[in-house]
mmCIF file of C-alpha atoms in Angstrom:
data_model
loop_
_atom_site.group_PDB
_atom_site.id
_atom_site.type_symbol
_atom_site.label_atom_id
_atom_site.label_comp_id
_atom_site.label_asym_id
_atom_site.label_seq_id
_atom_site.Cartn_x
_atom_site.Cartn_y
_atom_site.Cartn_z
ATOM 1 C CA UNK D 698 21.179 -0.723 3.989
ATOM 2 C CA UNK D 699 20.069 -3.909 2.477
ATOM 3 C CA UNK D 700 18.163 -4.345 -0.300
ATOM 4 C CA UNK D 701 14.441 -5.669 -0.551
ATOM 5 C CA UNK D 702 13.795 -8.817 -2.100
ATOM 6 C CA UNK D 703 10.479 -7.307 -3.333
ATOM 7 C CA UNK D 704 10.297 -5.172 -6.557
ATOM 8 C CA UNK D 705 9.705 -1.607 -6.270
ATOM 9 C CA UNK D 706 6.088 -1.185 -5.568
ATOM 10 C CA UNK D 707 2.938 1.580 -5.575
ATOM 11 C CA UNK D 708 1.613 1.474 -2.011
ATOM 12 C CA UNK D 709 -0.511 3.009 0.052
ATOM 13 C CA UNK D 710 -0.934 2.698 3.807
ATOM 14 C CA UNK D 711 -3.737 3.119 6.458
ATOM 15 C CA UNK D 712 -5.350 1.268 8.570
ATOM 16 C CA UNK D 713 -8.434 0.373 6.458
ATOM 17 C CA UNK D 714 -10.793 -0.451 9.355
ATOM 18 C CA UNK D 715 -14.056 -1.841 7.277
ATOM 19 C CA UNK D 716 -12.584 -1.571 3.972
ATOM 20 C CA UNK D 717 -15.203 0.726 2.993
ATOM 21 C CA UNK D 718 -16.036 2.379 -0.910
ATOM 22 C CA UNK D 719 -13.701 5.486 0.320
ATOM 23 C CA UNK D 720 -11.292 3.119 1.010
ATOM 24 C CA UNK D 721 -11.201 0.890 -2.237
ATOM 25 C CA UNK D 722 -11.645 3.878 -4.489
ATOM 26 C CA UNK D 723 -8.155 5.079 -3.065
ATOM 27 C CA UNK D 724 -6.980 1.376 -3.118
ATOM 28 C CA UNK D 725 -8.006 1.103 -7.103
ATOM 29 C CA UNK D 726 -6.211 4.614 -7.790
ATOM 30 C CA UNK D 727 -2.907 2.596 -6.172
ATOM 31 C CA UNK D 728 -3.931 -0.122 -8.861
ATOM 32 C CA UNK D 729 -4.539 1.741 -11.870
ATOM 33 C CA UNK D 730 -1.058 4.161 -10.777
ATOM 34 C CA UNK D 731 1.230 0.743 -10.492
ATOM 35 C CA UNK D 732 -0.242 -0.570 -13.715
ATOM 36 C CA UNK D 733 0.704 2.234 -15.611
ATOM 37 C CA UNK D 734 3.674 2.160 -14.448
ATOM 38 C CA UNK D 735 4.616 -1.605 -14.487
ATOM 39 C CA UNK D 736 5.061 -2.149 -11.269
ATOM 40 C CA UNK D 737 3.464 -4.452 -8.561
ATOM 41 C CA UNK D 738 0.474 -2.780 -6.415
ATOM 42 C CA UNK D 739 0.565 -2.764 -1.980
ATOM 43 C CA UNK D 740 -1.801 -2.305 0.520
ATOM 44 C CA UNK D 741 0.391 -1.731 3.386
ATOM 45 C CA UNK D 742 -1.780 -2.060 6.760
ATOM 46 C CA UNK D 743 -1.642 -2.963 10.478
ATOM 47 C CA UNK D 744 -2.411 -5.861 12.780
ATOM 48 C CA UNK D 745 -4.050 -4.184 15.979
ATOM 49 C CA UNK D 746 -5.376 -0.818 15.558
ATOM 50 C CA UNK D 747 -2.135 1.789 16.640
ATOM 51 C CA UNK D 748 -4.253 3.625 18.972
ATOM 52 C CA UNK D 749 -4.276 0.480 21.313
ATOM 53 C CA UNK D 750 -0.822 0.865 21.117
ATOM 54 C CA UNK D 751 -0.005 4.287 21.980
ATOM 55 C CA UNK D 752 -3.583 5.102 24.591
ATOM 56 C CA UNK D 753 -3.595 3.107 27.430
ATOM 57 C CA UNK D 754 -6.915 1.475 27.843
ATOM 58 C CA UNK D 755 -8.135 2.023 24.569
ATOM 59 C CA UNK D 756 -10.650 -0.243 22.930
ATOM 60 C CA UNK D 757 -11.402 -0.196 19.282
ATOM 61 C CA UNK D 758 -14.920 -0.722 18.044
ATOM 62 C CA UNK D 759 -13.587 -2.572 14.737
ATOM 63 C CA UNK D 760 -15.789 -2.544 11.232
ATOM 64 C CA UNK D 761 -13.977 -5.126 10.248
ATOM 65 C CA UNK D 762 -12.149 -8.260 12.208
ATOM 66 C CA UNK D 763 -8.529 -8.803 10.848
ATOM 67 C CA UNK D 764 -9.569 -12.086 9.195
ATOM 68 C CA UNK D 765 -12.256 -10.296 7.316
ATOM 69 C CA UNK D 766 -10.104 -6.995 6.442
ATOM 70 C CA UNK D 767 -7.529 -9.155 5.208
ATOM 71 C CA UNK D 768 -10.224 -10.966 2.897
ATOM 72 C CA UNK D 769 -11.720 -7.869 2.168
ATOM 73 C CA UNK D 770 -8.323 -6.231 0.744
ATOM 74 C CA UNK D 771 -7.569 -9.272 -1.140
ATOM 75 C CA UNK D 772 -11.004 -8.815 -3.108
ATOM 76 C CA UNK D 773 -9.649 -5.275 -4.197
ATOM 77 C CA UNK D 774 -7.502 -7.841 -6.624
ATOM 78 C CA UNK D 775 -3.436 -5.828 -5.266
ATOM 79 C CA UNK D 776 -0.886 -7.465 -5.803
ATOM 80 C CA UNK D 777 0.488 -7.495 -2.144
ATOM 81 C CA UNK D 778 -1.151 -7.138 1.452
ATOM 82 C CA UNK D 779 1.284 -6.149 4.004
ATOM 83 C CA UNK D 780 0.182 -6.779 7.552
ATOM 84 C CA UNK D 781 2.536 -4.470 9.665
ATOM 85 C CA UNK D 782 3.178 -5.772 13.670
ATOM 86 C CA UNK D 783 2.144 -1.918 15.188
ATOM 87 C CA UNK D 784 4.137 -2.418 18.192
ATOM 88 C CA UNK D 785 5.532 0.412 21.040
ATOM 89 C CA UNK D 786 8.728 0.210 18.715
ATOM 90 C CA UNK D 787 6.715 1.125 15.377
ATOM 91 C CA UNK D 788 4.386 3.536 17.382
ATOM 92 C CA UNK D 789 8.050 5.518 18.375
ATOM 93 C CA UNK D 790 9.156 6.099 14.867
ATOM 94 C CA UNK D 791 8.720 9.249 13.343
ATOM 95 C CA UNK D 792 7.154 9.660 9.977
ATOM 96 C CA UNK D 793 10.775 9.904 8.666
ATOM 97 C CA UNK D 794 12.371 6.609 10.095
ATOM 98 C CA UNK D 795 8.810 4.689 8.949
ATOM 99 C CA UNK D 796 9.314 5.759 5.611
ATOM 100 C CA UNK D 797 13.223 5.030 5.416
ATOM 101 C CA UNK D 798 13.046 1.612 7.292
ATOM 102 C CA UNK D 799 9.546 0.009 6.642
ATOM 103 C CA UNK D 800 8.774 1.702 3.742
ATOM 104 C CA UNK D 801 11.938 2.052 2.076
ATOM 105 C CA UNK D 802 14.441 -0.413 3.268
ATOM 106 C CA UNK D 803 11.928 -3.443 3.953
ATOM 107 C CA UNK D 804 8.681 -3.143 1.090
ATOM 108 C CA UNK D 805 10.690 -1.212 -1.489
ATOM 109 C CA UNK D 806 8.075 1.415 -1.845
ATOM 110 C CA UNK D 807 8.808 2.959 -5.148
ATOM 111 C CA UNK D 808 5.636 5.486 -5.375
ATOM 112 C CA UNK D 809 3.436 6.478 -2.216
ATOM 113 C CA UNK D 810 0.370 7.385 -2.212
ATOM 114 C CA UNK D 811 -1.681 8.882 0.290
ATOM 115 C CA UNK D 812 -4.988 8.957 1.253
ATOM 116 C CA UNK D 813 -7.139 12.414 1.679
ATOM 117 C CA UNK D 814 -6.387 13.083 5.191
ATOM 118 C CA UNK D 815 -4.479 10.430 6.010
ATOM 119 C CA UNK D 816 -1.364 10.886 8.517
ATOM 120 C CA UNK D 817 0.932 8.738 10.088
ATOM 121 C CA UNK D 818 4.151 8.717 12.180
ATOM 122 C CA UNK D 819 4.805 9.116 16.059
ATOM 123 C CA UNK D 820 2.113 11.204 17.166
ATOM 124 C CA UNK D 821 1.207 11.582 13.799
ATOM 125 C CA UNK D 822 3.015 15.448 14.180
ATOM 126 C CA UNK D 823 3.405 15.689 10.609
ATOM 127 C CA UNK D 824 1.464 16.030 7.307
ATOM 128 C CA UNK D 825 1.979 15.580 3.374
ATOM 129 C CA UNK D 826 4.155 18.232 2.270
ATOM 130 C CA UNK D 827 6.899 16.663 4.966
ATOM 131 C CA UNK D 828 6.185 13.500 3.989
ATOM 132 C CA UNK D 829 6.541 14.480 0.070
ATOM 133 C CA UNK D 830 9.815 15.793 1.618
ATOM 134 C CA UNK D 831 11.494 12.701 2.926
ATOM 135 C CA UNK D 832 10.541 11.156 -0.262
ATOM 136 C CA UNK D 833 12.350 12.805 -2.037
ATOM 137 C CA UNK D 834 15.308 12.523 0.175
ATOM 138 C CA UNK D 835 15.169 9.094 0.081
ATOM 139 C CA UNK D 836 13.872 8.017 -3.702
ATOM 140 C CA UNK D 837 10.376 8.096 -2.713
ATOM 141 C CA UNK D 838 7.626 9.681 -4.898
ATOM 142 C CA UNK D 839 4.951 10.623 -2.717
ATOM 143 C CA UNK D 840 1.480 11.556 -4.351
ATOM 144 C CA UNK D 841 -1.766 12.397 -2.714
ATOM 145 C CA UNK D 842 -5.225 10.448 -3.887
ATOM 146 C CA UNK D 843 -7.538 12.299 -5.293
ATOM 147 C CA UNK D 844 -10.324 13.244 -2.716
ATOM 148 C CA UNK D 845 -13.628 10.662 -3.330
ATOM 149 C CA UNK D 846 -17.070 11.929 -1.557
ATOM 150 C CA UNK D 847 -20.027 10.989 -4.228
ATOM 151 C CA UNK D 848 -22.892 12.852 -3.326
ATOM 152 C CA UNK D 849 -20.514 15.705 -1.623
ATOM 153 C CA UNK D 850 -20.541 12.702 1.209
ATOM 154 C CA UNK D 851 -17.168 12.135 3.001
ATOM 155 C CA UNK D 852 -17.033 8.516 3.583
ATOM 156 C CA UNK D 853 -14.838 7.486 6.445
ATOM 157 C CA UNK D 854 -14.958 4.446 9.091
ATOM 158 C CA UNK D 855 -16.170 7.206 11.606
ATOM 159 C CA UNK D 856 -19.292 8.300 9.881
ATOM 160 C CA UNK D 857 -20.108 4.376 9.267
ATOM 161 C CA UNK D 858 -19.811 3.761 13.016
ATOM 162 C CA UNK D 859 -21.931 6.223 14.554
ATOM 163 C CA UNK D 860 -24.521 5.242 11.413
ATOM 164 C CA UNK D 861 -24.411 1.816 13.142
ATOM 165 C CA UNK D 862 -24.331 3.504 16.675
ATOM 166 C CA UNK D 863 -27.617 4.677 15.326
ATOM 167 C CA UNK D 864 -29.495 2.491 14.050
ATOM 168 C CA UNK D 865 -28.833 3.826 10.614
ATOM 169 C CA UNK D 866 -27.781 0.547 9.045
ATOM 170 C CA UNK D 867 -29.128 1.331 5.621
ATOM 171 C CA UNK D 868 -27.371 4.430 5.741
ATOM 172 C CA UNK D 869 -24.045 2.568 7.051
ATOM 173 C CA UNK D 870 -24.153 0.236 4.044
ATOM 174 C CA UNK D 871 -24.560 2.708 1.144
ATOM 175 C CA UNK D 872 -21.336 3.924 2.567
ATOM 176 C CA UNK D 873 -19.713 0.408 3.156
ATOM 177 C CA UNK D 874 -20.700 -0.952 -0.231
ATOM 178 C CA UNK D 875 -22.173 -3.910 1.450
ATOM 179 C CA UNK D 876 -23.877 -5.422 4.391
ATOM 180 C CA UNK D 877 -22.323 -4.956 7.420
ATOM 181 C CA UNK D 878 -22.172 -8.283 9.448
ATOM 182 C CA UNK D 879 -21.026 -10.122 12.533
ATOM 183 C CA UNK D 880 -20.012 -13.432 13.048
ATOM 184 C CA UNK D 881 -19.560 -16.068 15.618
ATOM 185 C CA UNK D 882 -20.584 -19.662 16.859
ATOM 186 C CA UNK D 883 -24.269 -20.630 17.774
ATOM 187 C CA UNK D 884 -24.640 -21.104 21.146
ATOM 188 C CA UNK D 885 -27.581 -22.445 24.179
ATOM 189 C CA UNK D 886 -29.989 -19.524 24.733
ATOM 190 C CA UNK D 887 -32.961 -18.586 26.938
ATOM 191 C CA UNK D 888 -35.363 -20.793 24.908
ATOM 192 C CA UNK D 889 -37.631 -17.881 25.087
ATOM 193 C CA UNK D 890 -38.515 -17.485 21.709
ATOM 194 C CA UNK D 891 -39.136 -21.188 21.377
ATOM 195 C CA UNK D 892 -41.818 -21.280 23.623
ATOM 196 C CA UNK D 893 -43.586 -18.399 21.689
ATOM 197 C CA UNK D 894 -42.844 -20.246 18.302
ATOM 198 C CA UNK D 895 -40.055 -18.045 17.524
ATOM 199 C CA UNK D 896 -36.902 -20.346 17.661
ATOM 200 C CA UNK D 897 -33.782 -18.577 17.773
ATOM 201 C CA UNK D 898 -30.235 -18.853 17.193
ATOM 202 C CA UNK D 899 -27.906 -17.240 20.383
ATOM 203 C CA UNK D 900 -24.931 -15.923 18.488
ATOM 204 C CA UNK D 901 -21.784 -15.598 20.349
ATOM 205 C CA UNK D 902 -19.264 -13.108 18.717
ATOM 206 C CA UNK D 903 -16.176 -14.310 17.382
ATOM 207 C CA UNK D 904 -14.110 -11.132 18.477
ATOM 208 C CA UNK D 905 -15.502 -8.770 20.996
ATOM 209 C CA UNK D 906 -13.681 -5.648 19.343
ATOM 210 C CA UNK D 907 -16.389 -5.916 16.771
ATOM 211 C CA UNK D 908 -18.916 -3.204 16.794
ATOM 212 C CA UNK D 909 -22.279 -4.245 17.093
ATOM 213 C CA UNK D 910 -25.487 -2.282 15.700
ATOM 214 C CA UNK D 911 -27.510 -0.196 17.848
ATOM 215 C CA UNK D 912 -30.336 -2.385 19.834
ATOM 216 C CA UNK D 913 -33.447 -3.102 17.891
ATOM 217 C CA UNK D 914 -34.512 -5.447 15.661
ATOM 218 C CA UNK D 915 -33.268 -6.134 12.119
ATOM 219 C CA UNK D 916 -34.074 -8.187 8.766
ATOM 220 C CA UNK D 917 -30.647 -10.029 8.405
ATOM 221 C CA UNK D 918 -29.169 -12.784 6.327
ATOM 222 C CA UNK D 919 -27.878 -15.469 8.089
ATOM 223 C CA UNK D 920 -24.921 -17.770 6.450
ATOM 224 C CA UNK D 921 -24.504 -21.088 7.700
ATOM 225 C CA UNK D 922 -21.899 -23.569 7.130
ATOM 226 C CA UNK D 923 -23.676 -26.627 4.210
ATOM 227 C CA UNK D 924 -26.020 -23.884 2.647
ATOM 228 C CA UNK D 925 -25.129 -21.958 -0.782
ATOM 229 C CA UNK D 926 -27.547 -19.490 -0.201
ATOM 230 C CA UNK D 927 -28.287 -17.175 2.494
ATOM 231 C CA UNK D 928 -31.210 -17.949 4.381
ATOM 232 C CA UNK D 929 -33.822 -14.656 5.747
ATOM 233 C CA UNK D 930 -33.942 -13.674 8.835
ATOM 234 C CA UNK D 931 -34.737 -11.444 11.680
ATOM 235 C CA UNK D 932 -32.284 -10.334 14.624
ATOM 236 C CA UNK D 933 -32.824 -8.820 17.485
ATOM 237 C CA UNK D 934 -29.666 -7.092 19.270
ATOM 238 C CA UNK D 935 -30.313 -6.347 23.041
ATOM 239 C CA UNK D 936 -31.112 -7.341 26.715
ATOM 240 C CA UNK D 937 -34.286 -8.621 26.240
ATOM 241 C CA UNK D 938 -36.581 -6.073 28.781
ATOM 242 C CA UNK D 939 -39.450 -7.713 28.312
ATOM 243 C CA UNK D 940 -37.478 -10.795 30.399
ATOM 244 C CA UNK D 941 -35.955 -8.397 32.487
ATOM 245 C CA UNK D 942 -32.863 -9.631 30.840
ATOM 246 C CA UNK D 943 -29.016 -8.442 32.153
ATOM 247 C CA UNK D 944 -26.685 -8.221 29.092
ATOM 248 C CA UNK D 945 -27.013 -7.696 25.303
ATOM 249 C CA UNK D 946 -27.447 -10.973 23.648
ATOM 250 C CA UNK D 947 -27.625 -11.352 20.032
ATOM 251 C CA UNK D 948 -30.550 -13.482 18.916
ATOM 252 C CA UNK D 949 -31.961 -14.608 15.188
ATOM 253 C CA UNK D 950 -34.811 -16.046 14.243
ATOM 254 C CA UNK D 951 -33.756 -17.854 11.232
ATOM 255 C CA UNK D 952 -37.412 -17.888 8.405
ATOM 256 C CA UNK D 953 -38.612 -21.132 7.927
ATOM 257 C CA UNK D 954 -35.824 -23.079 9.215
ATOM 258 C CA UNK D 955 -35.960 -25.641 11.855
ATOM 259 C CA UNK D 956 -32.415 -28.019 12.154
ATOM 260 C CA UNK D 957 -30.291 -27.646 15.187
ATOM 261 C CA UNK D 958 -27.183 -25.408 14.797
ATOM 262 C CA UNK D 959 -25.951 -25.500 18.225
ATOM 263 C CA UNK D 960 -21.970 -25.157 18.043
ATOM 264 C CA UNK D 961 -21.972 -24.068 13.977
ATOM 265 C CA UNK D 962 -20.760 -21.068 12.900
ATOM 266 C CA UNK D 963 -23.511 -18.528 11.944
ATOM 267 C CA UNK D 964 -22.623 -14.730 10.101
ATOM 268 C CA UNK D 965 -25.373 -11.925 10.208
ATOM 269 C CA UNK D 966 -25.367 -9.832 7.484
ATOM 270 C CA UNK D 967 -27.616 -6.604 8.743
ATOM 271 C CA UNK D 968 -30.073 -5.330 5.937
ATOM 272 C CA UNK D 969 -32.746 -2.976 7.174
ATOM 273 C CA UNK D 970 -33.706 -2.218 10.512
ATOM 274 C CA UNK D 971 -37.142 -2.919 11.677
ATOM 275 C CA UNK D 972 -37.783 -1.460 14.841
ATOM 276 C CA UNK D 973 -36.013 -0.212 18.447
ATOM 277 C CA UNK D 974 -36.030 -2.698 21.432
ATOM 278 C CA UNK D 975 -39.367 -2.286 23.357
ATOM 279 C CA UNK D 976 -40.324 -3.688 26.674
ATOM 280 C CA UNK D 977 -44.098 -5.166 26.203
ATOM 281 C CA UNK D 978 -46.573 -5.224 29.214
ATOM 282 C CA UNK D 979 -47.140 -9.143 28.264
ATOM 283 C CA UNK D 980 -45.641 -12.186 26.219
ATOM 284 C CA UNK D 981 -48.763 -11.676 24.211
ATOM 285 C CA UNK D 982 -48.117 -8.413 23.313
ATOM 286 C CA UNK D 983 -44.362 -9.235 22.142
ATOM 287 C CA UNK D 984 -45.872 -12.651 20.030
ATOM 288 C CA UNK D 985 -47.817 -9.939 18.420
ATOM 289 C CA UNK D 986 -45.686 -7.876 17.364
ATOM 290 C CA UNK D 987 -42.681 -10.555 16.798
ATOM 291 C CA UNK D 988 -45.248 -11.683 14.368
ATOM 292 C CA UNK D 989 -45.700 -7.982 12.665
ATOM 293 C CA UNK D 990 -41.723 -7.840 12.295
ATOM 294 C CA UNK D 991 -41.557 -10.904 10.784
ATOM 295 C CA UNK D 992 -43.699 -9.504 8.178
ATOM 296 C CA UNK D 993 -42.010 -6.878 7.851
ATOM 297 C CA UNK D 994 -38.483 -8.449 7.470
ATOM 298 C CA UNK D 995 -40.262 -10.802 4.866
ATOM 299 C CA UNK D 996 -40.932 -7.544 2.961
ATOM 300 C CA UNK D 997 -37.420 -5.933 3.286
ATOM 301 C CA UNK D 998 -35.614 -9.229 2.216
ATOM 302 C CA UNK D 999 -37.910 -9.393 -0.459
ATOM 303 C CA UNK D 1000 -36.047 -6.660 -2.118
ATOM 304 C CA UNK D 1001 -32.756 -7.724 -1.510
ATOM 305 C CA UNK D 1002 -33.047 -10.808 -4.368
ATOM 306 C CA UNK D 1003 -33.496 -7.972 -6.801
ATOM 307 C CA UNK D 1004 -30.458 -5.462 -5.849
#
């Protein structure tokens, strides 16, 4: 057994998809504990979703890309963020082997805080009492974080996912603690919006595993390179049924904006849902609806400045 170079630390472990309010509560708890014990704090996470390794054909629907997750974890103020490469060898480790080889020998974890209802190790067969017992044998103090359930609601990545898939964007954002966003590059689209007086920036998403909210029209905030403040927008996710479209497109009309931004990076944050996607009988009918959508977007986004 080799001695790790890092000083003994207080750590927690998880996939932390979305780094939502529940995750941040757990990480804050770890930081406070570490401070009280005069040790650095550490978050241990994985670069790829463990289920991608253990379950063939599994495609995650991520709330945060690996880059977004790392950025969100850094914002928590933790001393160290350790991203492990979860592969078949790691998947084969029992919970005990994982604690001994990775947490104890490699990362020098002195105290491990287990998030409420979190399990790890091969087939996730063991539970908190097992982790405590193994910890005693190898010199890791294993404790469980208190449950965080504001207003009686258990915050989880799966609850946020189902809110997004049902178009309940405000509920998803409330659990995340920030506005859900997607990012990518502006690419040429079908130009139909431009012909109607609503030019749109067509987004090619960076990471195909990132979950898209349910089809529909949303009031959004748009971040572009070279602009300090987010711009107001309305974004349509869907297959353009009025134009018999095929495949999903993400088109954003940036309000009061006319610059050419093809090829630029863009991030779209979803503030509120305006309406579901509908097939209109005529272009004029769609045009009239889009004017109403714009008014809705403006009034919804007016509240954002006051948040």
